[in-house]
């Protein structure tokens, strides 16, 4: 074999290397496209849905109002049903919005770019729905007070602050203006 010629094995190795390089490049481009598509879908979701930040503010406000009532009002509320007071109606409406958001989040594919934020967001929505369910399903004043206290623990507050900061950052980064939620013109005005 002379130094100027290429053997069959060398040609094969070179071709194999070039094909492998092209496949890796194509996989990287495809992964990047999937990530960008995921971000686009997520942007659309954030534009269409009522702001989760506003929903969580409403939720915290209604929990605070309910927690401020005396035992007699809470007993009456339990006897009449969750939607007998404006706070209960607000909780029901927020739960409906969160359920829609939960379904839409489940449909958005998660790329590397959104893996952690998506997990925080879905976790926040799941926890908020669990709080609402705990309050609405309570049968005694004690159970109601315990369910209302669930939002007050330090881990929950820290998670909500982190989630809300991330939502604001994402909105600013992607040019999404803060929306007024569908509550804006109703008695749930925030």
Coordinates of C-alpha atoms in Angstrom, one line a residue:
X1 CA 0.0 0.0 0.0
X2 CA 1.4 3.4 -0.9
X3 CA 1.0 6.5 1.2
X4 CA -0.9 8.4 -1.4
X5 CA -3.8 6.0 -1.9
X6 CA -6.7 5.3 0.3
X7 CA -7.6 1.7 1.1
X8 CA -11.1 0.3 1.2
X9 CA -11.1 0.1 5.0
X10 CA -10.0 3.7 5.2
X11 CA -12.6 4.9 2.8
X12 CA -15.2 2.9 4.7
X13 CA -14.1 4.3 8.0
X14 CA -14.2 7.9 6.6
X15 CA -17.6 7.3 5.1
X16 CA -18.9 5.8 8.4
X17 CA -17.5 8.7 10.3
X18 CA -19.2 11.3 8.0
X19 CA -22.5 9.5 8.2
X20 CA -22.3 9.3 12.0
X21 CA -21.4 13.0 12.1
X22 CA -24.3 13.8 9.9
X23 CA -26.7 11.7 12.0
X24 CA -25.5 13.4 15.2
X25 CA -25.9 16.8 13.6
X26 CA -29.4 15.9 12.4
X27 CA -30.4 14.7 15.8
X28 CA -29.1 17.9 17.4
X29 CA -31.0 20.0 14.9
X30 CA -34.2 18.0 15.5
X31 CA -33.8 18.2 19.3
X32 CA -33.4 22.0 19.0
X33 CA -36.5 22.2 16.8
X34 CA -38.5 20.1 19.3
X35 CA -37.4 22.4 22.1
X36 CA -38.4 25.5 20.2
X37 CA -41.7 24.0 19.2
X38 CA -42.3 23.1 22.9
X39 CA -41.5 26.7 23.9
X40 CA -43.9 28.0 21.2
X41 CA -46.7 25.7 22.4
X42 CA -46.1 26.8 26.0
X43 CA -46.1 30.5 24.9
X44 CA -49.5 29.9 23.3
X45 CA -50.8 28.2 26.4
X46 CA -49.6 31.1 28.5
X47 CA -51.2 33.6 26.2
X48 CA -54.6 31.9 26.1
X49 CA -55.1 30.9 29.7
X50 CA -56.0 33.1 32.5
X51 CA -52.8 34.0 34.3
X52 CA -51.8 31.3 36.8
X53 CA -50.3 34.0 38.9
X54 CA -53.6 35.8 39.1
X55 CA -55.4 32.5 39.9
X56 CA -53.1 31.8 42.8
X57 CA -53.6 35.3 44.1
X58 CA -57.3 34.8 44.0
X59 CA -56.9 31.5 45.7
X60 CA -54.8 32.9 48.5
X61 CA -57.2 35.8 49.0
X62 CA -60.2 33.5 49.2
X63 CA -58.4 31.2 51.6
X64 CA -57.5 34.2 53.8
X65 CA -61.1 35.4 53.7
X66 CA -62.5 32.0 54.7
X67 CA -59.9 31.7 57.4
X68 CA -60.9 35.0 58.9
X69 CA -64.5 33.9 59.4
X70 CA -65.7 32.7 62.8
X71 CA -66.8 29.1 63.5
X72 CA -70.4 30.0 63.2
X73 CA -70.0 31.4 59.6
X74 CA -67.9 28.4 58.6
X75 CA -70.5 26.0 60.1
X76 CA -73.2 27.8 58.1
X77 CA -71.0 27.6 55.0
X78 CA -70.5 23.8 55.5
X79 CA -74.2 23.3 56.0
X80 CA -75.3 25.3 52.9
X81 CA -72.6 23.9 50.6
X82 CA -69.3 25.3 49.1
X83 CA -70.9 27.6 46.5
X84 CA -73.3 29.3 49.0
X85 CA -70.8 32.1 49.6
X86 CA -68.8 34.2 47.1
X87 CA -65.5 32.7 48.4
X88 CA -66.8 29.2 47.6
X89 CA -67.9 30.3 44.1
X90 CA -64.5 31.8 43.5
X91 CA -62.8 28.6 44.6
X92 CA -65.0 26.6 42.3
X93 CA -64.3 28.9 39.4
X94 CA -60.5 28.9 40.0
X95 CA -60.6 25.1 40.2
X96 CA -62.4 25.0 36.8
X97 CA -59.6 27.2 35.3
X98 CA -56.9 25.2 37.0
X99 CA -58.4 21.9 35.6
X100 CA -58.4 23.3 32.1
X101 CA -54.8 24.5 32.6
X102 CA -53.9 21.1 34.0
X103 CA -55.3 19.3 30.9
X104 CA -53.5 21.7 28.5
X105 CA -50.2 21.3 30.3
X106 CA -50.5 17.6 30.0
X107 CA -50.8 18.0 26.2
X108 CA -47.7 20.2 25.9
X109 CA -44.6 18.1 25.2
X110 CA -41.7 18.8 27.6
X111 CA -38.4 19.5 26.0
X112 CA -35.1 20.1 27.9
X113 CA -35.7 23.8 27.9
X114 CA -38.9 23.6 29.9
X115 CA -38.3 20.4 32.0
X116 CA -37.9 22.1 35.4
X117 CA -40.3 25.0 34.9
X118 CA -43.0 22.6 33.5
X119 CA -42.5 20.4 36.6
X120 CA -42.9 23.4 38.9
X121 CA -45.9 24.6 37.0
X122 CA -47.7 21.2 37.0
X123 CA -46.8 20.7 40.6
X124 CA -48.2 24.1 41.5
X125 CA -51.4 23.5 39.7
X126 CA -51.8 20.0 41.3
X127 CA -51.2 21.5 44.8
X128 CA -53.6 24.3 44.2
X129 CA -56.3 21.9 43.1
X130 CA -55.6 19.7 46.1
X131 CA -56.0 22.7 48.5
X132 CA -59.3 23.6 46.9
X133 CA -60.5 20.0 47.1
X134 CA -59.4 19.9 50.8
X135 CA -61.4 23.0 51.6
X136 CA -64.4 22.1 49.6
X137 CA -64.6 18.5 50.8
X138 CA -64.1 19.4 54.5
X139 CA -67.1 18.3 56.7
X140 CA -66.3 20.0 60.0
X141 CA -65.0 23.4 61.0
X142 CA -61.8 21.8 62.2
X143 CA -61.2 20.1 58.9
X144 CA -61.9 23.4 57.1
X145 CA -59.4 25.3 59.2
X146 CA -56.7 22.5 58.7
X147 CA -57.3 22.6 54.9
X148 CA -57.0 26.4 54.9
X149 CA -53.8 26.3 56.9
X150 CA -52.2 24.1 54.2
X151 CA -51.4 27.1 52.1
X152 CA -49.6 28.8 54.9
X153 CA -46.6 26.5 55.4
X154 CA -43.2 27.8 54.5
X155 CA -42.4 25.3 51.8
X156 CA -45.7 26.0 50.0
X157 CA -45.1 29.8 50.2
X158 CA -41.5 29.4 48.9
X159 CA -42.8 27.2 46.0
X160 CA -45.5 29.7 45.1
X161 CA -43.0 32.6 45.1
X162 CA -40.6 30.6 42.9
X163 CA -43.4 29.6 40.5
X164 CA -44.8 33.1 40.3
X165 CA -41.3 34.5 39.7
X166 CA -40.7 32.0 36.9
X167 CA -44.1 32.8 35.3
X168 CA -43.3 36.5 35.2
X169 CA -39.8 35.9 33.9
X170 CA -41.1 33.5 31.2
X171 CA -43.8 36.1 30.2
X172 CA -41.3 38.9 30.0
X173 CA -38.7 36.8 28.1
X174 CA -41.3 35.8 25.5
X175 CA -43.1 39.2 25.2
X176 CA -46.3 38.0 26.9
X177 CA -48.1 40.9 28.5
X178 CA -49.6 40.4 31.9
X179 CA -53.2 39.4 31.2
X180 CA -56.2 40.3 33.3
X181 CA -57.9 37.0 34.2
X182 CA -61.5 36.4 33.3
X183 CA -62.3 37.6 36.8
X184 CA -61.3 41.2 35.9
X185 CA -64.8 42.5 35.3
X186 CA -66.6 40.5 37.9
X187 CA -66.9 40.7 41.7
X188 CA -63.7 38.6 41.9
X189 CA -61.7 41.7 40.8
X190 CA -58.1 41.4 41.7

